[in-house]
Short mmCIF file of N, CA and C in Angstrom, two decimals:
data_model
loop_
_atom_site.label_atom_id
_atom_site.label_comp_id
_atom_site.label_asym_id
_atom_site.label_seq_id
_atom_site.Cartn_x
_atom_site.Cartn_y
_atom_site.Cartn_z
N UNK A 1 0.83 -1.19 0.00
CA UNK A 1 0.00 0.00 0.00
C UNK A 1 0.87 1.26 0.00
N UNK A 2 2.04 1.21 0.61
CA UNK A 2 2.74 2.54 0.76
C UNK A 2 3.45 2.67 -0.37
N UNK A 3 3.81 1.61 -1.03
CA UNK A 3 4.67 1.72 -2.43
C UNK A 3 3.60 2.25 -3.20
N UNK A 4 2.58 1.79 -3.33
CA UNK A 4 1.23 2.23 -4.36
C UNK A 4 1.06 3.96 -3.94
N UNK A 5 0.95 4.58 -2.55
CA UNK A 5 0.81 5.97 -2.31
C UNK A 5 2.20 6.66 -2.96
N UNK A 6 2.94 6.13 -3.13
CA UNK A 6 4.18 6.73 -2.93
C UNK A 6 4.33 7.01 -4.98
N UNK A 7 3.75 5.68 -5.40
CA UNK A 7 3.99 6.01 -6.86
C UNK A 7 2.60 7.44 -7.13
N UNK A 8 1.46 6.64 -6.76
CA UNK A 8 0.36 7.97 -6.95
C UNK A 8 0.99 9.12 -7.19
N UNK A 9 1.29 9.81 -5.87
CA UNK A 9 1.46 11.09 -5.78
C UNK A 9 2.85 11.47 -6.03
N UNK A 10 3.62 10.34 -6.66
CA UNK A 10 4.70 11.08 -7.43
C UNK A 10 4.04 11.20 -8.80
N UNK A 11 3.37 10.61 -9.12
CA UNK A 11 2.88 11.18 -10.78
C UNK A 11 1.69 12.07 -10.60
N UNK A 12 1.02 12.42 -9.37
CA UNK A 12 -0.12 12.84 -9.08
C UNK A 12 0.07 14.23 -9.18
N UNK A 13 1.05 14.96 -8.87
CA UNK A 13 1.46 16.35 -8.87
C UNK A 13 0.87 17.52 -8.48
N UNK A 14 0.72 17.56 -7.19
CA UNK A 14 -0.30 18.89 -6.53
C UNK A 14 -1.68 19.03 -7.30
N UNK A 15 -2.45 18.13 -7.86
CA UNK A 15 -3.71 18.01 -8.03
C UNK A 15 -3.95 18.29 -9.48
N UNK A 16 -2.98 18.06 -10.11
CA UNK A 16 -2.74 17.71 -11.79
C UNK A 16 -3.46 16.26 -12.15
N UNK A 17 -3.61 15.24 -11.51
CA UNK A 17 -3.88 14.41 -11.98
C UNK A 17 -2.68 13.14 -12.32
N UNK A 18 -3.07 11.78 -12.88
CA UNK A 18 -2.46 10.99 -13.16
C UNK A 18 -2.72 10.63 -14.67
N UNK A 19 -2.14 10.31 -15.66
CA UNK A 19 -2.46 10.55 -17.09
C UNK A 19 -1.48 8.69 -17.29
N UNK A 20 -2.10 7.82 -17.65
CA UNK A 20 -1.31 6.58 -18.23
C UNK A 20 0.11 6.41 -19.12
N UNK A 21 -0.32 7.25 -20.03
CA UNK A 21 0.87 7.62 -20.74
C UNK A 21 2.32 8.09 -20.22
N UNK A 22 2.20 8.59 -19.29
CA UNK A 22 3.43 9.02 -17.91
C UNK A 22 3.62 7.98 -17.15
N UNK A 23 2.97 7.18 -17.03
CA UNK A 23 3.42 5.88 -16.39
C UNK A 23 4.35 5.08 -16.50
N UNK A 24 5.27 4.61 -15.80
CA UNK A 24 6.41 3.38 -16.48
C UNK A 24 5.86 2.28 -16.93
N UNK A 25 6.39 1.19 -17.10
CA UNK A 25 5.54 0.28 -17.85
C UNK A 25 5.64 -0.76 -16.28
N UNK A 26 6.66 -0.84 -15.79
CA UNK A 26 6.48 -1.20 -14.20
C UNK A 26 5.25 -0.67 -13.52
N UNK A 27 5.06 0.49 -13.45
CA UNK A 27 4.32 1.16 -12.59
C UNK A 27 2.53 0.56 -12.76
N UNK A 28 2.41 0.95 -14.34
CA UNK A 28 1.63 0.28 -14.57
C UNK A 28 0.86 -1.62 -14.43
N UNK A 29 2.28 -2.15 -14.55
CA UNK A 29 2.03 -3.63 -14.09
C UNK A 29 2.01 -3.99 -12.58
N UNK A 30 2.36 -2.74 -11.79
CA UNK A 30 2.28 -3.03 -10.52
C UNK A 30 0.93 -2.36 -10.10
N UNK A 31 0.11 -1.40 -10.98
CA UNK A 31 -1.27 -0.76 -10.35
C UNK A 31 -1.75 -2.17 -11.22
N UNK A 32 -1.90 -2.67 -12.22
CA UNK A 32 -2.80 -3.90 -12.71
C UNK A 32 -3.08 -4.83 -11.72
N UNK A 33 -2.11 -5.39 -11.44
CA UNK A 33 -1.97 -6.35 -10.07
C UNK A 33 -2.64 -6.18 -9.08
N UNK A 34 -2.43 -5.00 -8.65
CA UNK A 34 -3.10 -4.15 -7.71
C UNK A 34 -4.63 -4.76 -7.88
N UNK A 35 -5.14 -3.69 -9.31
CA UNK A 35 -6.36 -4.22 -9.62
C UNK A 35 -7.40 -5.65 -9.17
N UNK A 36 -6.53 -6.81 -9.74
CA UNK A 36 -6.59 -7.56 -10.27
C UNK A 36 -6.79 -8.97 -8.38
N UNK A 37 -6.03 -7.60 -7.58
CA UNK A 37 -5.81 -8.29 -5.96
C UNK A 37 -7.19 -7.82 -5.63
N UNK A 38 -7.65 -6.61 -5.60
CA UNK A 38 -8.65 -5.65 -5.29
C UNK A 38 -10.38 -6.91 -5.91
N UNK A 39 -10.35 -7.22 -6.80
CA UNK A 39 -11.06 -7.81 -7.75
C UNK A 39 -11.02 -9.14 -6.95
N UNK A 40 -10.03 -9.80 -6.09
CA UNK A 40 -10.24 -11.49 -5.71
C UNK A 40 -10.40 -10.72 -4.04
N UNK A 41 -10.64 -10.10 -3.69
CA UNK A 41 -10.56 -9.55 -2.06
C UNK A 41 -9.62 -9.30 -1.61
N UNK A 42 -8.01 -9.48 -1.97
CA UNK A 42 -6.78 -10.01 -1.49
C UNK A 42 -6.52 -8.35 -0.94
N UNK A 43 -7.43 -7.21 -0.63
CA UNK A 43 -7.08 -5.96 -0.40
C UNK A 43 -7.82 -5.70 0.33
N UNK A 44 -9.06 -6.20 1.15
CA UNK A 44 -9.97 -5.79 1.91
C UNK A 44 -9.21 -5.77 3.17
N UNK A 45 -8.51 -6.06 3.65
CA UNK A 45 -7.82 -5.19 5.24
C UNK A 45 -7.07 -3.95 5.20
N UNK A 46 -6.61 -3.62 3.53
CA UNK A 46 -6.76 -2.32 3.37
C UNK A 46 -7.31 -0.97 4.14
N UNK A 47 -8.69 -1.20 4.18
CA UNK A 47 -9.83 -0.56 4.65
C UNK A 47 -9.80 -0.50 5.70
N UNK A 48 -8.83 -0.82 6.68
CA UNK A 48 -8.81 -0.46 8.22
C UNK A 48 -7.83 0.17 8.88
N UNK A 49 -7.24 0.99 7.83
CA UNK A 49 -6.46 1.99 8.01
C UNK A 49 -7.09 3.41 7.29
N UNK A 50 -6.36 4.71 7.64
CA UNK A 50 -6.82 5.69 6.69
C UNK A 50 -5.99 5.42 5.37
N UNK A 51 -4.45 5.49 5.75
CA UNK A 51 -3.84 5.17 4.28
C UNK A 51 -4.37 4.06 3.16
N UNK A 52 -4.59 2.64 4.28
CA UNK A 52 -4.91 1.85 2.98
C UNK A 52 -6.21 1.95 2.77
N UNK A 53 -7.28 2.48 3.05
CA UNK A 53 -8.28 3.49 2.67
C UNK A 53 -8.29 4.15 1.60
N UNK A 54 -7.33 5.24 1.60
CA UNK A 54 -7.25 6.00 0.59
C UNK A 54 -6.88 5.04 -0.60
N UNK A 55 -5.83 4.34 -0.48
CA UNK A 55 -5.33 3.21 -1.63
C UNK A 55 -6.67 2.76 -2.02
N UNK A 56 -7.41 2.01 -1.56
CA UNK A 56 -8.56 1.39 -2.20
C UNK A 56 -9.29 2.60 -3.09
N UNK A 57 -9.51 3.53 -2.23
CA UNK A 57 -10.95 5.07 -2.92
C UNK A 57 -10.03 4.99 -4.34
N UNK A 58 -8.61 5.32 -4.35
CA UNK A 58 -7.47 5.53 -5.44
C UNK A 58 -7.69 4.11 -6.44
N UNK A 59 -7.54 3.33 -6.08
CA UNK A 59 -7.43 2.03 -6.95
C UNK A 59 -8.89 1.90 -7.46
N UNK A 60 -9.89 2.11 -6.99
CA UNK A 60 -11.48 1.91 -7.19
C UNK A 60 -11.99 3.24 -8.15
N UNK A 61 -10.81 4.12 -8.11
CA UNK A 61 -11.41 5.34 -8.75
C UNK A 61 -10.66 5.47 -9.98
N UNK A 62 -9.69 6.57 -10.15
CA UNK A 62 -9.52 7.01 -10.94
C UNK A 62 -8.01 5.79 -11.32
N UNK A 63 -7.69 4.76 -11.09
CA UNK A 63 -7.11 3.65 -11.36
C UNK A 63 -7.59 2.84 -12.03
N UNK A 64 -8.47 2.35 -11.73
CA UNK A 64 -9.31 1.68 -12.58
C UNK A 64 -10.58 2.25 -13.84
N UNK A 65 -10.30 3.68 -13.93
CA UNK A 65 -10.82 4.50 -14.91
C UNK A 65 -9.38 4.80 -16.11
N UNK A 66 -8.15 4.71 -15.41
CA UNK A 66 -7.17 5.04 -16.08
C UNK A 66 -6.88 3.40 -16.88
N UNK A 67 -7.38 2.37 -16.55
CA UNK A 67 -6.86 1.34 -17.46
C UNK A 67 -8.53 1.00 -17.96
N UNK A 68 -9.74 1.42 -17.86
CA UNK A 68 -10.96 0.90 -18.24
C UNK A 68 -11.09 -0.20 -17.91
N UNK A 69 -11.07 -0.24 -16.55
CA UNK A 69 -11.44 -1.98 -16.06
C UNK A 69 -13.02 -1.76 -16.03
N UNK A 70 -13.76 -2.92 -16.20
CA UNK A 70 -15.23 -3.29 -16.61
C UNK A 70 -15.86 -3.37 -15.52
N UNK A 71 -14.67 -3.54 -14.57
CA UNK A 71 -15.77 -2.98 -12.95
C UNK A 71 -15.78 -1.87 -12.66
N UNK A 72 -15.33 -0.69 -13.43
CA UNK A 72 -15.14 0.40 -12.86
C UNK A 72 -16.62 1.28 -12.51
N UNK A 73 -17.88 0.77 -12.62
CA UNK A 73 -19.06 1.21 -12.24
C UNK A 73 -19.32 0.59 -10.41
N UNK A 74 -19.16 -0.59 -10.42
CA UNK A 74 -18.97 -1.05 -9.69
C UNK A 74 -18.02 -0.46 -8.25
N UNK A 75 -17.01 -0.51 -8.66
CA UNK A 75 -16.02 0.51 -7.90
C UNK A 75 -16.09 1.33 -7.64
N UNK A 76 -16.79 2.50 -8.28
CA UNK A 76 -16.96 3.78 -8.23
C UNK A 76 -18.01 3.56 -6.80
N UNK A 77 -19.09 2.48 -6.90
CA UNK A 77 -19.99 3.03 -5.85
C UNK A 77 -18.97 2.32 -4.42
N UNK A 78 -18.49 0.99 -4.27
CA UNK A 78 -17.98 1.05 -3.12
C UNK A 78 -16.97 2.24 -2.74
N UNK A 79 -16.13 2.82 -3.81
CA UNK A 79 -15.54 3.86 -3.39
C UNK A 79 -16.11 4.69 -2.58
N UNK A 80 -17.09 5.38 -3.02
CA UNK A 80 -17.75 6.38 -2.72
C UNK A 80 -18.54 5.29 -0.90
N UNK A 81 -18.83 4.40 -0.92
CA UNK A 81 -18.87 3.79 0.79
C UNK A 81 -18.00 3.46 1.43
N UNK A 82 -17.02 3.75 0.84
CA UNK A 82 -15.49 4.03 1.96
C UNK A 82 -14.88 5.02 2.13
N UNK A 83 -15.07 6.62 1.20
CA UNK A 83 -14.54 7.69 1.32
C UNK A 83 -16.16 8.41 2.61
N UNK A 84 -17.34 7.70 2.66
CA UNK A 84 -18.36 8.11 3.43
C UNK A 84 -17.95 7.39 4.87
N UNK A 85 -17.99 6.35 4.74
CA UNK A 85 -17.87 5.41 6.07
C UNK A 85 -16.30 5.76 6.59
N UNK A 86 -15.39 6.04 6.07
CA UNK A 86 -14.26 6.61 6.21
C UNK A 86 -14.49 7.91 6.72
N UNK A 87 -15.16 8.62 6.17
CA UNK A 87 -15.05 10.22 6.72
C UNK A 87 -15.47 10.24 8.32
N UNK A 88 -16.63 9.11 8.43
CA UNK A 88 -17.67 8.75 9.29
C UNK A 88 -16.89 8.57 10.46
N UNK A 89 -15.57 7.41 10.03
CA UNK A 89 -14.79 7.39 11.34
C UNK A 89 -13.47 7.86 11.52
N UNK A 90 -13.40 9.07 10.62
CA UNK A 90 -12.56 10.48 11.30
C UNK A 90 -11.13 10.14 9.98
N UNK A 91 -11.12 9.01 9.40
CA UNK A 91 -9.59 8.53 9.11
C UNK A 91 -9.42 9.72 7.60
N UNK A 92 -10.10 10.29 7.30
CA UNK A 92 -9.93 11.73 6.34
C UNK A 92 -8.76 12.56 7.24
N UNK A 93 -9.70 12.76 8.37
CA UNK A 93 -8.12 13.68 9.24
C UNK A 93 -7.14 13.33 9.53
N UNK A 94 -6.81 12.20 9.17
CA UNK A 94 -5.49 11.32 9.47
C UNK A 94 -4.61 11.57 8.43
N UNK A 95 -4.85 12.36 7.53
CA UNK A 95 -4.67 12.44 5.99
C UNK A 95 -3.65 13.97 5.76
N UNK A 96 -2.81 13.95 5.12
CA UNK A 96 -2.31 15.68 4.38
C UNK A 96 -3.19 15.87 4.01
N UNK A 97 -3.16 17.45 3.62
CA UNK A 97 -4.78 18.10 2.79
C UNK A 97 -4.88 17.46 1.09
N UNK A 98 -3.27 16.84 0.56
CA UNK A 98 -3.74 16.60 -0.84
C UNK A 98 -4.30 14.84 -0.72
N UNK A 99 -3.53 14.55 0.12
CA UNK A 99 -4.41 13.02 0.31
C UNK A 99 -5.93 13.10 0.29
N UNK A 100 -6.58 13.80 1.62
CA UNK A 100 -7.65 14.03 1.55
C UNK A 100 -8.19 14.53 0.02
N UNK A 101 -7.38 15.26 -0.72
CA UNK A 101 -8.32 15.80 -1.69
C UNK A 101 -8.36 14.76 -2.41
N UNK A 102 -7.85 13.55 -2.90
CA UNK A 102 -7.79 12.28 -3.25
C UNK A 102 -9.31 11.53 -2.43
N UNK A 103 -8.93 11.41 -1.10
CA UNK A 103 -9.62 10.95 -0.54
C UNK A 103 -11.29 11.10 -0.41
N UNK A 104 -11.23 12.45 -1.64
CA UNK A 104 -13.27 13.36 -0.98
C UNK A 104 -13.51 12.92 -2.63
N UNK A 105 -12.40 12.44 -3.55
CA UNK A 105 -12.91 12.30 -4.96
C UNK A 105 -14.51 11.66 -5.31
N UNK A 106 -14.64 10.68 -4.38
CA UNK A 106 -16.27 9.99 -4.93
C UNK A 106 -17.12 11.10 -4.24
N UNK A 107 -17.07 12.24 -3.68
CA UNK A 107 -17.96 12.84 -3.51
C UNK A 107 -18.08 14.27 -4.28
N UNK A 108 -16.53 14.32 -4.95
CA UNK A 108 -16.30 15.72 -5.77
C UNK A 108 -17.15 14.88 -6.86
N UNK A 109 -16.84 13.90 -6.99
CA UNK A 109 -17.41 13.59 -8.50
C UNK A 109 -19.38 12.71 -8.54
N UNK A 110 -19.47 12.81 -7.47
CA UNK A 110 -21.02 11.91 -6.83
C UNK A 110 -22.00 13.50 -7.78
N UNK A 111 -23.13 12.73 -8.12
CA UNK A 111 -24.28 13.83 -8.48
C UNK A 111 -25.32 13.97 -7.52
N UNK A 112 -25.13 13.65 -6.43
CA UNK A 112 -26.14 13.41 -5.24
C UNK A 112 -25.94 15.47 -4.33
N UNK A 113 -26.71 15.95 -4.03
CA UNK A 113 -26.94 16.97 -3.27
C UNK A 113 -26.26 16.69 -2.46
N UNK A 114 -26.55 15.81 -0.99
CA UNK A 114 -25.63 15.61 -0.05
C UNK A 114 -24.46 14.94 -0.14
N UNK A 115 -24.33 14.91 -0.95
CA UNK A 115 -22.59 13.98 -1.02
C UNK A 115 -21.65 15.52 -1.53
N UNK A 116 -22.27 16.52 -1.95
CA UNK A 116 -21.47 17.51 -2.75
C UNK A 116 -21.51 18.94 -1.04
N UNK A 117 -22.48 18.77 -0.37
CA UNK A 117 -23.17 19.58 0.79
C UNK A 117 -22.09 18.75 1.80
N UNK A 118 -21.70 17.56 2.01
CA UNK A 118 -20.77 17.11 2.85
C UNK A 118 -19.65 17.52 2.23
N UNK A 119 -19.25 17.55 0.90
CA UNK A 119 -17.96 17.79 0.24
C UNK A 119 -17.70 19.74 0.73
N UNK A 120 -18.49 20.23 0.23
CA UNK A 120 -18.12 21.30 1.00
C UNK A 120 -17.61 21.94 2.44
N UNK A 121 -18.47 20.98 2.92
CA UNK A 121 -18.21 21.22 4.20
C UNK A 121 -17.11 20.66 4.96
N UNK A 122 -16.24 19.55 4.33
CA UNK A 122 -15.40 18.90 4.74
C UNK A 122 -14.24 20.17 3.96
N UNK A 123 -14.56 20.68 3.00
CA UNK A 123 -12.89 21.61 2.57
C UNK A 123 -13.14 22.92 3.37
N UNK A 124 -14.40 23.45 3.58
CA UNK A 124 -14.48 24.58 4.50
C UNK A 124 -13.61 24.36 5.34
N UNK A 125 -13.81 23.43 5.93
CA UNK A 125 -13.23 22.87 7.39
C UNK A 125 -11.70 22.88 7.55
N UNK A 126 -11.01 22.49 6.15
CA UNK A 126 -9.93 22.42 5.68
C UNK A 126 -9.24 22.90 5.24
N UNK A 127 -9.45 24.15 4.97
CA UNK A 127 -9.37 25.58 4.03
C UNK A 127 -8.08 26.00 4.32
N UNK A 128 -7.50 25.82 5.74
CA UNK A 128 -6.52 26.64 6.26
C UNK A 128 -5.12 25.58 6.48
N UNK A 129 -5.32 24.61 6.08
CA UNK A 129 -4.64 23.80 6.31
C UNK A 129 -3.67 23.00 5.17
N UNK A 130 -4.18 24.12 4.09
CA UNK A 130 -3.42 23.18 2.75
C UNK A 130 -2.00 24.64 3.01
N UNK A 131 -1.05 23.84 2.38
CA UNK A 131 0.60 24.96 2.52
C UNK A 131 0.38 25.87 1.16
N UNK A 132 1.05 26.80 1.64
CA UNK A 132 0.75 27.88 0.26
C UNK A 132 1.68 26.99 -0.97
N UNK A 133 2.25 26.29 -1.05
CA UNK A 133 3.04 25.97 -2.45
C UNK A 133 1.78 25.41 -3.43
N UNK A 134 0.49 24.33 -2.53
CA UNK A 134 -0.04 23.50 -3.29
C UNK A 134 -1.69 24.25 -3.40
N UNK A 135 -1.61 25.37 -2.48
CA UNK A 135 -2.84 25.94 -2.41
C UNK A 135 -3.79 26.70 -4.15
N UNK A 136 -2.83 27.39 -4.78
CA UNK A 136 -3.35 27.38 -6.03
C UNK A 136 -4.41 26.12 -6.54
N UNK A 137 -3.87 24.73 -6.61
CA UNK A 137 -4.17 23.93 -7.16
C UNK A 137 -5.57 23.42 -6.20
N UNK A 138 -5.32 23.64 -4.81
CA UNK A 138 -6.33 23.22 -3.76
C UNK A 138 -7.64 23.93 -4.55
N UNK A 139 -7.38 25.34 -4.14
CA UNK A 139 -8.28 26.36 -4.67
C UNK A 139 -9.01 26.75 -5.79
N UNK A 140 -8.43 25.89 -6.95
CA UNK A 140 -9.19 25.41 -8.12
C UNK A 140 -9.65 24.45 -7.72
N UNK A 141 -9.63 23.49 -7.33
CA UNK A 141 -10.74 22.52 -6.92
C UNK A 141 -11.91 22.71 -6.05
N UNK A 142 -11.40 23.40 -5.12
CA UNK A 142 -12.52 23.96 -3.71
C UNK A 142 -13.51 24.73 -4.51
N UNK A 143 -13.25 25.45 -5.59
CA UNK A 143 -13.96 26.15 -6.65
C UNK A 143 -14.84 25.74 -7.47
N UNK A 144 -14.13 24.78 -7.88
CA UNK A 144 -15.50 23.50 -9.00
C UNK A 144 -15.86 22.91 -7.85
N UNK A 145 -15.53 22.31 -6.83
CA UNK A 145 -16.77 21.69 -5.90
C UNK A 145 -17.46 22.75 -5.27
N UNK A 146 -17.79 23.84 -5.28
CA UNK A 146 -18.41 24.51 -5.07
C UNK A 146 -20.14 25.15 -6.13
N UNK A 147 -19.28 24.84 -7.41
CA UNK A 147 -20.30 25.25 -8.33
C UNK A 147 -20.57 24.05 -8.64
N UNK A 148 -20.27 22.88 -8.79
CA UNK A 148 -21.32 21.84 -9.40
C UNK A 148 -21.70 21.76 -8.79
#
C-alpha cells in the first residue's frame, strides 16, 4: 500500500492528476496487479487503516478508470462507501490536505446533493490547512466543488 501511495502522488502532482501515458511500464504492471488483488478480495484489510483506505478510494477510482477496467461502475460506488464510512470514522483527518483531496474524490465527483453539501463542508473545514506551495491547485478545486 505505501509503495502504491508513494507512486500515486509522485505522478499525481499537486492536483494535476495521473495521465497513463506518464506511467512506467512497471508502474503500470504493478497498479494492474493491484487491480486484479482488489477484484479477488486479497485488499480488503486495506480498509482499516486511513492510508490503505485512501489506496482502495485511489485504486477503485480514478485507477481503474485510467486502465478501463469493466468494474469500474462497480467501484466507483464502493468507493464512494469508503470515502463516506471513512469520513464517518474520522480517518480523512489522518490524511495531508492533498491526500484528503484524493480521498473526498467519490464525492467531488457523486451527483447526489448531499454527497457535494458534505464535500463542501469537509474543505471549509480544511481551508486553512493546505501549505501555500499546493494551495493554487487546492483552490481550483474547492472552486468547481463549489459550483457543481
Amino acid at each position: 500500500m505505501e509503495g502504491f501511495l508513494q507512486q500515486w502522488f509522485h505522478h499525481y502532482q499537486k492536483g494535476d492528476g495521473v495521465e497513463v501515458n506518464e506511467l512506467s511500464e512497471a508502474t503500470q504492471v504493478h497498479w494492474k496487479t493491484l487491480l486484479c488483488q482488489l477484484k479477488a478480495g486479497e485488499l480488503d484489510s486495506w480498509q482499516n487503516s486511513p492510508p490503505g483506505r485512501l489506496s482502495l478510494i485511489l485504486l477503485m477510482g480514478p485507477v481503474a478508470h485510467i486502465f478501463e477496467d469493466e468494474h469500474s461502475i462497480s467501484f466507483q460506488r464502493r468507493a464512494h462507501e469508503l470515502c463516506v464510512s471513512g469520513v464517518d470514522k474520522g480517518f480523512d483527518t489522518q490524511l495531508n490536505p492533498i491526500q484528503r483531496r484524493c480521498f473526498y474524490d467519490p464525492l467531488f465527483y457523486s451527483t447526489r446533493a448531499e454527497d457535494r453539501a458534505l464535500l463542501i463542508k469537509l474543505l471549509d473545514g480544511m481551508q486553512f490547512q493546505v501549505e501555500q506551495a499546493v494551495r493554487p491547485a487546492w483552490s481550483n478545486w474547492y472552486q468547481q466543488a463549489q459550483v457543481s
